[in-house]
Short mmCIF file of C-alpha atoms in Angstrom, two decimals:
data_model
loop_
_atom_site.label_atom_id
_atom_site.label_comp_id
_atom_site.label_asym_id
_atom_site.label_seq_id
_atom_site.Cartn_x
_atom_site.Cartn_y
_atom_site.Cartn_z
CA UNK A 223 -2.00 12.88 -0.49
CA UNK A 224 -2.36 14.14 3.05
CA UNK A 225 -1.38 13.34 6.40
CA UNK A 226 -0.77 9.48 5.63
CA UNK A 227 3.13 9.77 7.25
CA UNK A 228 2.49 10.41 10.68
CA UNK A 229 3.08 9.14 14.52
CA UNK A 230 0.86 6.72 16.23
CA UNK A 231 0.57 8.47 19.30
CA UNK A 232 -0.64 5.37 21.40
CA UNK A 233 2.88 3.86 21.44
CA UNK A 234 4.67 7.12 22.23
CA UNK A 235 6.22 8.11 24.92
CA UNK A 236 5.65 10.97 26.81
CA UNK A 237 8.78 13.13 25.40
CA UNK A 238 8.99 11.63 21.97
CA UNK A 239 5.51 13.54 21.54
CA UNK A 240 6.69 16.57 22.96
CA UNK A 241 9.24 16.75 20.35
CA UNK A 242 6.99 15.78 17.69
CA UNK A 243 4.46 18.28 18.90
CA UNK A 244 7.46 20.61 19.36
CA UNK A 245 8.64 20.53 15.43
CA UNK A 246 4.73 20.43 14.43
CA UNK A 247 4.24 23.70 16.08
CA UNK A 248 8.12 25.26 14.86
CA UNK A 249 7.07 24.53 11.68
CA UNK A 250 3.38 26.07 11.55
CA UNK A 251 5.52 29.12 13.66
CA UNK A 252 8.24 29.09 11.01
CA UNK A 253 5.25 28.97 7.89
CA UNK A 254 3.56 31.96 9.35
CA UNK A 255 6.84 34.17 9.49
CA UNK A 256 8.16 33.53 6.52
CA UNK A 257 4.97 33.26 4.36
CA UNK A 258 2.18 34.63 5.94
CA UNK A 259 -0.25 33.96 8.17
CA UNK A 260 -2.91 31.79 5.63
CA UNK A 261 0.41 30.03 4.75
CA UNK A 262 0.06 28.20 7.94
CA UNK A 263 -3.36 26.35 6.91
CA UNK A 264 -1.16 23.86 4.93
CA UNK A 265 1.34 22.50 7.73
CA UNK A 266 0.82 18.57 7.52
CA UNK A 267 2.09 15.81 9.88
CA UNK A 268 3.94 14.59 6.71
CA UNK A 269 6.36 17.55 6.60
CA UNK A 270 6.70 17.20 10.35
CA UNK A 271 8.20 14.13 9.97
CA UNK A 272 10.50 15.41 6.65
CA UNK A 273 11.61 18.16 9.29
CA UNK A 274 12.34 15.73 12.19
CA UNK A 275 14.39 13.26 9.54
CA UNK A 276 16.24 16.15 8.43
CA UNK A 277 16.81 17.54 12.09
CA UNK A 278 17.57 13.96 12.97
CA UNK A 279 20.76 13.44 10.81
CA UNK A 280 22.59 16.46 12.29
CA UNK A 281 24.98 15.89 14.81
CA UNK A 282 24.22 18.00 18.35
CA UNK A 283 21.50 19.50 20.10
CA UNK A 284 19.01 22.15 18.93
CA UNK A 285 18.16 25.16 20.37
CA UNK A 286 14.83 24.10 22.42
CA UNK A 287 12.94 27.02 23.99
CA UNK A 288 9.46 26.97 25.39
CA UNK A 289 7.15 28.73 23.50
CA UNK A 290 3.26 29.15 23.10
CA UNK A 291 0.97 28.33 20.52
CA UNK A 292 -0.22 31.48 18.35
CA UNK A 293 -3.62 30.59 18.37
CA UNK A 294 -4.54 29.15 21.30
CA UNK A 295 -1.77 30.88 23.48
CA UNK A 296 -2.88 28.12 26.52
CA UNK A 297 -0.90 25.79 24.71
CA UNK A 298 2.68 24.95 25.74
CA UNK A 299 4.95 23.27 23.10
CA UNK A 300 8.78 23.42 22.63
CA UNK A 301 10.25 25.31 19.79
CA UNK A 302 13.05 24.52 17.71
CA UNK A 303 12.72 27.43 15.71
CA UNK A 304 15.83 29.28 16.74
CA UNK A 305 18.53 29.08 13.86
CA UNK A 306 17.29 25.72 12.47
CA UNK A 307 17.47 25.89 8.62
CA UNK A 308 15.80 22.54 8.35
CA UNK A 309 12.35 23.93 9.47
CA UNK A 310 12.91 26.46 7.20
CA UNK A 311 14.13 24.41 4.31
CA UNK A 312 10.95 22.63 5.47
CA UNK A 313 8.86 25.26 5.19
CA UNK A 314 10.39 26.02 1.53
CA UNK A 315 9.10 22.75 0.51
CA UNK A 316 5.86 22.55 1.94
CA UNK A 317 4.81 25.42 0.02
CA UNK A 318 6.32 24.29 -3.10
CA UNK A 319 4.74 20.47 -3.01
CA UNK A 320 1.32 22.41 -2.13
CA UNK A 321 1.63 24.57 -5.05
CA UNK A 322 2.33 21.61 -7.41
CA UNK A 323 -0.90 19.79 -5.81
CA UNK A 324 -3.01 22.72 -6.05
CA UNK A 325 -2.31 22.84 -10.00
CA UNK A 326 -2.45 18.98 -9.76
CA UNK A 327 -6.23 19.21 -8.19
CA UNK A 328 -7.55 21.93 -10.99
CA UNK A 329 -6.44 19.34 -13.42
CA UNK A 330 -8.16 16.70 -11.94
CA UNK A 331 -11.35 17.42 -9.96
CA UNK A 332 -14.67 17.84 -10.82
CA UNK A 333 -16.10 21.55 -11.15
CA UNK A 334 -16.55 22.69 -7.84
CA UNK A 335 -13.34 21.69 -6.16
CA UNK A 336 -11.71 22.82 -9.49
CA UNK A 337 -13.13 26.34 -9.02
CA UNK A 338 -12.26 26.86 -5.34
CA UNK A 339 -8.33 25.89 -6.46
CA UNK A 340 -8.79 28.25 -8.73
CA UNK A 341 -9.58 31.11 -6.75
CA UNK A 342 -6.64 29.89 -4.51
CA UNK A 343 -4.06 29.68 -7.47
CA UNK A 344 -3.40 33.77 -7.72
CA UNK A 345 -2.40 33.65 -3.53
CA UNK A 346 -0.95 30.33 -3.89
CA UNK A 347 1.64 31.27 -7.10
CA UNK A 348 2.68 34.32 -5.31
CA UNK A 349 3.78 31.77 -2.47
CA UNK A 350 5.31 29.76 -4.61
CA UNK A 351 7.49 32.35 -6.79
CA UNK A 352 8.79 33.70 -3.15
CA UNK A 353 9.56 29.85 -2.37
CA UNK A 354 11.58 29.08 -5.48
CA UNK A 355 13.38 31.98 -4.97
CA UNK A 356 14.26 30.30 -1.79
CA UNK A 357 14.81 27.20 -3.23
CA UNK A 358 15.56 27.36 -7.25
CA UNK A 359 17.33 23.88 -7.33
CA UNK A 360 14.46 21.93 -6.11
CA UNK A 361 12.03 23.88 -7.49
CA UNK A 362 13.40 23.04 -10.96
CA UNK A 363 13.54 18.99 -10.11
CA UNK A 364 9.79 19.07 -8.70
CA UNK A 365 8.64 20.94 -11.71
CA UNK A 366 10.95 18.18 -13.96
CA UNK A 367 9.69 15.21 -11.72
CA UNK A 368 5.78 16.82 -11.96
CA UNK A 369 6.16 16.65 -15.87
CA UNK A 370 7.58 13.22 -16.35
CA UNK A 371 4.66 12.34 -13.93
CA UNK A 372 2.24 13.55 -16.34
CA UNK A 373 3.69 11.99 -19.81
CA UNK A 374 4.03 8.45 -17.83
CA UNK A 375 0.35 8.56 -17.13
CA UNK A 376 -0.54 9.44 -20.38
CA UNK A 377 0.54 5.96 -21.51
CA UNK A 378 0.20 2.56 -19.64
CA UNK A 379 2.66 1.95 -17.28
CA UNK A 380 3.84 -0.01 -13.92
CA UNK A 381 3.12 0.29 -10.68
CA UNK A 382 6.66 1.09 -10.03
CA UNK A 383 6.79 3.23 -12.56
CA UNK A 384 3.67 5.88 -11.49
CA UNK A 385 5.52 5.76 -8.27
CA UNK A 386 8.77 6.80 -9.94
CA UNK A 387 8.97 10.81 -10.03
CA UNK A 388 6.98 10.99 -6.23
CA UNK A 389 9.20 8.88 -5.21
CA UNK A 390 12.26 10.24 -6.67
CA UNK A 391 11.15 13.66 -5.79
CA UNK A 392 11.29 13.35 -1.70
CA UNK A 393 14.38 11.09 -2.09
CA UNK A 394 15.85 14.02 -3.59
CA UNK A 395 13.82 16.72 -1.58
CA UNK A 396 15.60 14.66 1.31
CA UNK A 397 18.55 14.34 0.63
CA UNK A 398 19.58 18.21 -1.06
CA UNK A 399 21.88 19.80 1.54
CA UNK A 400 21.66 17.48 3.81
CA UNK A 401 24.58 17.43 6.73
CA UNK A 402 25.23 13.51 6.44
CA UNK A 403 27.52 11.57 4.50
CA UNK A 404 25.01 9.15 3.09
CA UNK A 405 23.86 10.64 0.58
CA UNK A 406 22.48 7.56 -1.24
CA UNK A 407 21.00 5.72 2.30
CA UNK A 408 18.95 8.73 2.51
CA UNK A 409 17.82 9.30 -0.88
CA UNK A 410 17.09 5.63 -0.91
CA UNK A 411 14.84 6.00 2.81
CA UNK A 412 13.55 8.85 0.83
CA UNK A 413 12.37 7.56 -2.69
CA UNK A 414 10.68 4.50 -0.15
CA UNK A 415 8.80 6.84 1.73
CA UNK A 416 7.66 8.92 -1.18
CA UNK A 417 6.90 5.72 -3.17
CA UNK A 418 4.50 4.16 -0.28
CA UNK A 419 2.95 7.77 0.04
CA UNK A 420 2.00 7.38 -3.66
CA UNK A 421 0.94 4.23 -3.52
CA UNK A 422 -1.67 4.37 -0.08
CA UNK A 423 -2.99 7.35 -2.04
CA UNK A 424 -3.47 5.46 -5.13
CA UNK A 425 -5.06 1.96 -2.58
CA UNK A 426 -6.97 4.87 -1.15
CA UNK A 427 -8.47 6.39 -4.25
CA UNK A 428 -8.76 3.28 -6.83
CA UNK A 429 -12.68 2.91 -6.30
CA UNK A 430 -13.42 7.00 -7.22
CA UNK A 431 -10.70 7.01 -10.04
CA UNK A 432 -12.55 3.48 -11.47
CA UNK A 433 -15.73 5.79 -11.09
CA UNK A 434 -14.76 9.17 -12.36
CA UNK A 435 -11.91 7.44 -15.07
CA UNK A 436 -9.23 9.52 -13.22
CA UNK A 437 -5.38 7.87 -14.05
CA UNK A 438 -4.68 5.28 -11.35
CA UNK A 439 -2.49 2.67 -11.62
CA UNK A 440 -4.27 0.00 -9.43
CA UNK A 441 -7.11 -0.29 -11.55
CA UNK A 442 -6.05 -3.97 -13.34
CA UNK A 443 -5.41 -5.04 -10.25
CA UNK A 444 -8.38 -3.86 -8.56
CA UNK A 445 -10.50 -5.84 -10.63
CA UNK A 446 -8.52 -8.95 -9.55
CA UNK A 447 -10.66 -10.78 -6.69
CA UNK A 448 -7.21 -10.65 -3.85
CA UNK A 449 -6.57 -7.24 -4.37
CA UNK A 450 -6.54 -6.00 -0.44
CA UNK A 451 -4.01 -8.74 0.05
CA UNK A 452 -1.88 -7.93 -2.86
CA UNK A 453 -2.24 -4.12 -1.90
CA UNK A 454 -1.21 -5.03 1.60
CA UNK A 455 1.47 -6.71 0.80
CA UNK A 456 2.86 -4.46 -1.56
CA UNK A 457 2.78 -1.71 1.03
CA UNK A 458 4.06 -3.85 3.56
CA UNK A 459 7.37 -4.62 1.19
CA UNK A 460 7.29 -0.89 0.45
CA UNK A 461 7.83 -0.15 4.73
CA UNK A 462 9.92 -3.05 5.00
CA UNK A 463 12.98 -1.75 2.39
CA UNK A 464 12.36 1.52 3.94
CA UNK A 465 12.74 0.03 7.55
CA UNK A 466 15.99 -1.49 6.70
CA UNK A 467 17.48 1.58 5.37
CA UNK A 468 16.75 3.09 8.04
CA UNK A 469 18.35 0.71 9.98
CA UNK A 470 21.41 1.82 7.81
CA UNK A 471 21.34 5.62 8.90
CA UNK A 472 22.88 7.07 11.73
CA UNK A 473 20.10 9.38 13.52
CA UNK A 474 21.60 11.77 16.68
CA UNK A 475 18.04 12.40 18.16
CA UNK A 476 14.61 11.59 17.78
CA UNK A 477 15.23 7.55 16.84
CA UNK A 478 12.47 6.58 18.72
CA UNK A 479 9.54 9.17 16.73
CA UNK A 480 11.24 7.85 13.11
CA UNK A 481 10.77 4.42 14.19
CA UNK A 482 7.25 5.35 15.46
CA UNK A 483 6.31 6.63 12.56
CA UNK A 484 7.92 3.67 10.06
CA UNK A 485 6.03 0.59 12.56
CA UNK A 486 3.35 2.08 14.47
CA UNK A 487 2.14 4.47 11.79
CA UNK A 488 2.13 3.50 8.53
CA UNK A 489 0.50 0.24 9.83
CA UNK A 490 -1.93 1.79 11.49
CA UNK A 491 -2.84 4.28 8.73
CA UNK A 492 -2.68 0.90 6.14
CA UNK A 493 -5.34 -0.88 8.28
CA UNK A 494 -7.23 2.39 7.59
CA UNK A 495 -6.89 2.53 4.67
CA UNK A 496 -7.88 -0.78 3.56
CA UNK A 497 -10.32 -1.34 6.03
CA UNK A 498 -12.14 1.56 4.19
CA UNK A 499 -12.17 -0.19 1.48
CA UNK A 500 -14.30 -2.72 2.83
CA UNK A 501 -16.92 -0.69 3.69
CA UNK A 502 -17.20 0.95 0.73
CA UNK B 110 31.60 -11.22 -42.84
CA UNK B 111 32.67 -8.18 -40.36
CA UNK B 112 34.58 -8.22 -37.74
CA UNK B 113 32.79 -7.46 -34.26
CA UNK B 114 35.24 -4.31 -34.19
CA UNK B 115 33.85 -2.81 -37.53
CA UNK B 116 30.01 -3.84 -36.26
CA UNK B 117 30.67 -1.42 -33.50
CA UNK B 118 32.93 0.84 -35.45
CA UNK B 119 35.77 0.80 -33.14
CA UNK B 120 39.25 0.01 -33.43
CA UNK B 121 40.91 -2.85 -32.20
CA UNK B 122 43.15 -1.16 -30.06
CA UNK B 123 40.30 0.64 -28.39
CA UNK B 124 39.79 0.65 -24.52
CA UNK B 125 36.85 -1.20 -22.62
CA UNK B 126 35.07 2.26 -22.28
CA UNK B 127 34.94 3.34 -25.78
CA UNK B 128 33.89 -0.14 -26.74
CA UNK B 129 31.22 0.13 -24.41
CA UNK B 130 30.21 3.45 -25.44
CA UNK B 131 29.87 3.05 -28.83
CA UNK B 132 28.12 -0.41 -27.88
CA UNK B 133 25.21 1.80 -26.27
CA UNK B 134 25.04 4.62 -29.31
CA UNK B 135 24.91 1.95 -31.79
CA UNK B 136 22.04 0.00 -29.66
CA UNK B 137 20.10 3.29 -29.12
CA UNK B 138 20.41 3.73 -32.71
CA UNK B 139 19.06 0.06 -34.07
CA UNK B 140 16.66 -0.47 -31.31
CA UNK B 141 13.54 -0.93 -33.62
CA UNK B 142 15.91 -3.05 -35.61
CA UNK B 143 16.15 -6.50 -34.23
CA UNK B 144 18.40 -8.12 -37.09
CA UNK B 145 20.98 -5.40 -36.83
CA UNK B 146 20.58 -5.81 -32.51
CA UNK B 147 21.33 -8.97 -32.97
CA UNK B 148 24.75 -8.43 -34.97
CA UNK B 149 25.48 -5.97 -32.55
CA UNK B 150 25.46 -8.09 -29.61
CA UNK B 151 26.86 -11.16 -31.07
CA UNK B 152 30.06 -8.07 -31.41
CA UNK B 153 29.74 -6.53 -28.20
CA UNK B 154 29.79 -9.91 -26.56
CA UNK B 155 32.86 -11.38 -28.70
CA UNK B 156 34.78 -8.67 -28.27
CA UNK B 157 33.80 -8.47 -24.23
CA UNK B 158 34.66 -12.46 -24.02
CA UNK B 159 37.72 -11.78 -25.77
CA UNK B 160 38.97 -9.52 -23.71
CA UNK B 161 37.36 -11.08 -20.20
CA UNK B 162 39.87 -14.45 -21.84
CA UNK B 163 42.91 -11.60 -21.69
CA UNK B 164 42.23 -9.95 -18.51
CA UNK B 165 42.18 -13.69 -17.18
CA UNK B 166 45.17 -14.80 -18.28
CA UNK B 167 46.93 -11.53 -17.82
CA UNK B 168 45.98 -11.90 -13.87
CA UNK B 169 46.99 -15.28 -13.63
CA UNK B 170 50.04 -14.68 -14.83
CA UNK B 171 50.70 -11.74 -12.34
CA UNK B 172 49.23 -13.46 -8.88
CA UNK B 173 46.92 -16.09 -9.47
CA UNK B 174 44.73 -15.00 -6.34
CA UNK B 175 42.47 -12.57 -8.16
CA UNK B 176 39.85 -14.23 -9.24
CA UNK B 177 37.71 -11.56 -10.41
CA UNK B 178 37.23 -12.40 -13.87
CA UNK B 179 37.60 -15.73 -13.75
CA UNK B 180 34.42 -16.10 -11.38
CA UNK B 181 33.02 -13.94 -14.46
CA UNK B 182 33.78 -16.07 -17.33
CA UNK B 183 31.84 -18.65 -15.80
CA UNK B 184 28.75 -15.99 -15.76
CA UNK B 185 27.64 -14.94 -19.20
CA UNK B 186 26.57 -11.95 -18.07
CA UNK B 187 30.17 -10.97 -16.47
CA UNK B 188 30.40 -7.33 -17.93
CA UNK B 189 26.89 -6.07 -17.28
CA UNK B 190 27.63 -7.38 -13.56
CA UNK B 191 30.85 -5.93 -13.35
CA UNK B 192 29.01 -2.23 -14.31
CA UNK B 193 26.34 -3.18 -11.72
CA UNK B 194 29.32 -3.66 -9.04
CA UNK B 195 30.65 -0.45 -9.63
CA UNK B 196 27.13 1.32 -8.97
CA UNK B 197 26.35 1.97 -12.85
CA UNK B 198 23.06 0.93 -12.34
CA UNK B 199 22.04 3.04 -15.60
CA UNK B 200 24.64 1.66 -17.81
CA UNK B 201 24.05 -1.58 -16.33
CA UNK B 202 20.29 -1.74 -17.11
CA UNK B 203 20.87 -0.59 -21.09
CA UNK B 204 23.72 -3.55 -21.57
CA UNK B 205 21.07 -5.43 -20.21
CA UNK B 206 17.96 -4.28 -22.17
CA UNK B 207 20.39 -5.26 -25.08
CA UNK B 208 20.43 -8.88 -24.49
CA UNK B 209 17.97 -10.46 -27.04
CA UNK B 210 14.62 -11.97 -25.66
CA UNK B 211 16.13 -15.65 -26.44
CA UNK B 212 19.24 -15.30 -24.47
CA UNK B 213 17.48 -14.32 -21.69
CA UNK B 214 18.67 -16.85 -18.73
CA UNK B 215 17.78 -17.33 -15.32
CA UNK B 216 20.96 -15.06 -14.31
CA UNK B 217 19.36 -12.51 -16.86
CA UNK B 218 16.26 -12.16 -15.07
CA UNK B 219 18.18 -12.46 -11.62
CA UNK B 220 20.23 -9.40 -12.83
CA UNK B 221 17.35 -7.83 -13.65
CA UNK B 222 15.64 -7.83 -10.53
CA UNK B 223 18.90 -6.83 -8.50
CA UNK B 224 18.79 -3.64 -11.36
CA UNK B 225 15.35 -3.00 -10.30
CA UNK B 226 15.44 -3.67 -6.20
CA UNK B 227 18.17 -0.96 -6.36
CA UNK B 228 15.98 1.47 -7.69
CA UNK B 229 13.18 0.20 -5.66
CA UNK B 230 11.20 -0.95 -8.26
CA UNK B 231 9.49 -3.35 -5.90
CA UNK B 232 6.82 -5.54 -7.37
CA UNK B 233 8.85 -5.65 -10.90
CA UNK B 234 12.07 -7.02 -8.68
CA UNK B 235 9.56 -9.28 -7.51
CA UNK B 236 8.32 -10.57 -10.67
CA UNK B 237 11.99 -10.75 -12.16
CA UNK B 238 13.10 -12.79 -8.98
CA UNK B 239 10.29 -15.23 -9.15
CA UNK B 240 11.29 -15.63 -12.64
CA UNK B 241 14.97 -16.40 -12.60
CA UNK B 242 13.86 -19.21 -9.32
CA UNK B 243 11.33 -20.84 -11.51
CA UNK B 244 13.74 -21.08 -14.64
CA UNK B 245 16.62 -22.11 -11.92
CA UNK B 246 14.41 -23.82 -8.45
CA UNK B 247 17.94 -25.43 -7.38
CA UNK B 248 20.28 -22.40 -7.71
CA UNK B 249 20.53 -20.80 -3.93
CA UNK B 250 21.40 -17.19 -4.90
CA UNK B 251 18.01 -17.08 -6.80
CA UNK B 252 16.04 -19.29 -4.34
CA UNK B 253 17.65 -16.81 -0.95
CA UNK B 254 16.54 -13.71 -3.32
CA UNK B 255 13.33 -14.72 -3.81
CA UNK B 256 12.51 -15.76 -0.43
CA UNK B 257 14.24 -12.73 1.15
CA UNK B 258 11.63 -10.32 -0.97
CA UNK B 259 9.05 -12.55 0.35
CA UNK B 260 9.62 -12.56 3.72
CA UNK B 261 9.62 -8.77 3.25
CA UNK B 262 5.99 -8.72 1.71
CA UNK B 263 4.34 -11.05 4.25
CA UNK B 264 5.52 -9.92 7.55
CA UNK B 265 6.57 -6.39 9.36
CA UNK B 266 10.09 -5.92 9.75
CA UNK B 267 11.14 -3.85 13.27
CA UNK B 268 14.08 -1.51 13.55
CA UNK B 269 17.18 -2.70 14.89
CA UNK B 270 18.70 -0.62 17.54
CA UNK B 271 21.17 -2.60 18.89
CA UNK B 272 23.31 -2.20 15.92
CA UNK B 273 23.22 1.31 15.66
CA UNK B 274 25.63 4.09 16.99
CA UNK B 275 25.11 7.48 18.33
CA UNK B 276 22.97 8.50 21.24
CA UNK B 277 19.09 8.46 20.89
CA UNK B 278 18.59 11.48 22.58
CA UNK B 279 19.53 14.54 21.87
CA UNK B 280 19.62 15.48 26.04
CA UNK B 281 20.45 12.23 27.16
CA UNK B 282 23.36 12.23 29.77
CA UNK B 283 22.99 8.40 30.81
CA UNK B 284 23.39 7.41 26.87
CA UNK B 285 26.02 10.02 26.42
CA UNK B 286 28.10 8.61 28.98
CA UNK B 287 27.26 5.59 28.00
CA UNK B 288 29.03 6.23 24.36
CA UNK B 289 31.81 8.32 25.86
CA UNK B 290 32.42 4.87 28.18
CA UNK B 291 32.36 3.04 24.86
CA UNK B 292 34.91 5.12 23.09
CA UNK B 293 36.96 5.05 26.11
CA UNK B 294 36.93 1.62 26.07
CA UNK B 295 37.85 1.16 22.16
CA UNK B 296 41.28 3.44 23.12
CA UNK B 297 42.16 1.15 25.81
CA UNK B 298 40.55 3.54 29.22
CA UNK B 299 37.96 2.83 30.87
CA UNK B 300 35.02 5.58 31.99
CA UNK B 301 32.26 4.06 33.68
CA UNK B 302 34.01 0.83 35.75
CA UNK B 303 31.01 -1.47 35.80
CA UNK B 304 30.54 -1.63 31.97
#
């Protein structure tokens, strides 16, 4: 469930992927100082774009200084770090959703990946009791939206109704805190987001959890001869709603890298996905 | 037989809000039982058109402009839509789940989908939409739904810019002047004499 919300760097321009790069490498920064340098293994293009909405919403500039990259100090990139609370609200999260997947994983995966999460969980908990402490509020609606994940897939359900708690859980995630007045707009952009995130993972995995009998909620219509069209188009409708509440917020910077990400990217990483399929 | 009031265990006298919440205790209660559901809504919906008939008249009466309720006597589903209006989506879903499998309409199924496209419950909106245009091809509201969700699932929708306020930059002068030119303009000055 990584990686699949991120900029297609083709139709960039030039500064937009500064920035992006900038808040990428703020938020990898911002990881390593306030959890440790192994923390900084999980940074994801998907929280760099949950950072950039969240910095996006707040009226004025941020502090941008020049900075290097820690591990390969040739690299430029801008920072952001300097008193931005979204990166480290960011941060906060990250380690919380990775926490929840790690659990997630030893649950389902065979033994080998199973084991390695395992050996991970100790490090990984200690992480994650620092980050509730951080954030107790969300902490407490993951770990609620996590459960009702679990009883819904015990029984037959929906489409829309696996997607539910993800879904729910970054419209919340996005909109806690946030310095905007729509509350709703952006828990709706949100719960979009998270649902299509759910549901490319669950285009992208249907053939393995068909194999291995893992819970998916494609698999009746899988079996159904137009299913890449039908999975197309119910991604498509997914970035569509999203697109027009979008076109409903009010973002003070970094328009242009949302956008990018909403067209450019999720199509891109769609044809991906389902041309994958294909070849399977 | 009892009057709707006893069925719901309210008094006459009560307000729109109790009725309603006793309405959805009671359901919760009897929702294995589908006899007793169906003496419940027969009240709940008696009781709702009885007072839908007052509110009516009442606002005739006073300035015969408002025609809220009126437009919602000629929907049989004028409470549940009324709840949906005021953002209830919750409430509004349970009054609906309510409705008995036999009085489910076009408009049912219409409401339905509105219920579920609010809480981005895509493809069930779309099955609920397709539903309510199939049982209703000439109705427009039904037909524009249907088509809109359509249009939605077949092709990619862009951003719209032009709409939008705000600068797109967070260190862009020319678009910052360009705003501060607008808001000039709105109070009657004038910044930037070209534009």
């Amino acid at each position: 469930m990584i990686g699949y919300v991120r900029a297609y760097k083709p139709e960039m321009k030039f500064k937009d992927y500064e920035y992006y790069k900038g808040v990428y490498c703020s938020l990898c920064k911002q990881l390593g100082k306030r959890y440790g340098l192994l923390a900084r293994m999980i940074l994801s293009y998907d929280f760099t774009f949950f950072a950039v909405v969240r910095m996006a919403v707040r009226d004025g500039c941020p502090d941008v200084t020049a900075s290097r990259c820690t591990f390969n100090p040739a690299k430029k990139c801008l920072s952001f770090e300097k008193n931005n609370e979204d990166l480290e609200y960011t941060a906060d999260i990250s380690i919380l959703t990775m926490y929840y997947k790690l659990l997630d994983n030893i649950a389902d995966s065979g033994f080998f990946k199973s084991l390695l999460c395992k050996i991970l969980l100790p490090y990984a908990k200690s992480k994650f009791k620092k980050a509730r402490a951080y954030q107790p509020e969300m902490a407490k609606m993951m770990a609620e939206q996590m459960a009702r994940q679990t009883e819904i897939e015990k029984r037959t359900c929906s489409i829309d109704e696996a997607a539910d708690p993800s879904a729910r859980m970054l419209g919340e995630l996005l909109k806690y805190n946030i310095e905007c007045s729509d509350f709703d707009k952006m828990y709706r952009f949100g719960y979009l987001i998270g649902r299509w995130v759910y549901l490319i993972d669950a285009v992208d995995d249907v053939r393995d959890d068909i194999k291995k009998g893992g819970f998916n909620p494609l698999k009746e219509k899988y079996s159904q001869d137009n299913f890449k069209e039908y999975a197309k188009e119910m991604l498509t409708h997914t970035v569509n709603e999203a697109v027009i509440s979008y076109n409903m917020l009010k973002f003070y910077k970094f328009d242009d890298i949302i956008s990018n990400v909403l067209i450019y990217g999720t199509r891109s990483v769609m044809k991906k996905v389902l041309n994958e399929e294909d070849n399977k | 037989m009892r009057s709707p009031y006893e069925v719901l265990g309210v008094s006459p006298a009560a307000s729109m809000d109790d009725i309603k919440c006793a309405y959805r205790d009671k359901a919760r209660m009897y929702s294995d039982d589908q006899a007793k559901m169906d003496e419940l809504n027969n009240a709940y919906d008696a009781i709702i058109m009885n007072n839908g008939n007052r509110n009516n008249n009442s606002t005739n009466n006073s300035n015969g402009n408002d025609t809220y309720y009126s437009t919602n006597a000629s929907s049989e589903f004028g409470d549940i839509k009324a709840t949906l209006d005021s953002g209830r989506i919750d409430d509004a879903e349970m009054l609906l789940d309510g409705i008995p499998y036999q009085r489910r309409s076009a408009e049912w199924y219409y409401l339905k989908g509105t219920i579920q496209h609010r809480r981005g419950w895509l493809e069930s909106a779309v099955e609920s939409f397709k539903r309510a245009h199939e049982m209703e091809p000439q109705n427009p509201e039904y037909d524009a739904a249907y088509k809109q969700l359509n249009r939605e699932r077949k092709g990619n929708f862009n951003p719209n810019r032009e709409e939008k306020s705000g600068c797109g930059d967070p260190c862009n002068i020319c678009s910052t002047l360009l705003c501060a030119d607008c808001c000039c303009e709105c109070m009657g000055g004038d910044l930037i004499r070209c534009c």
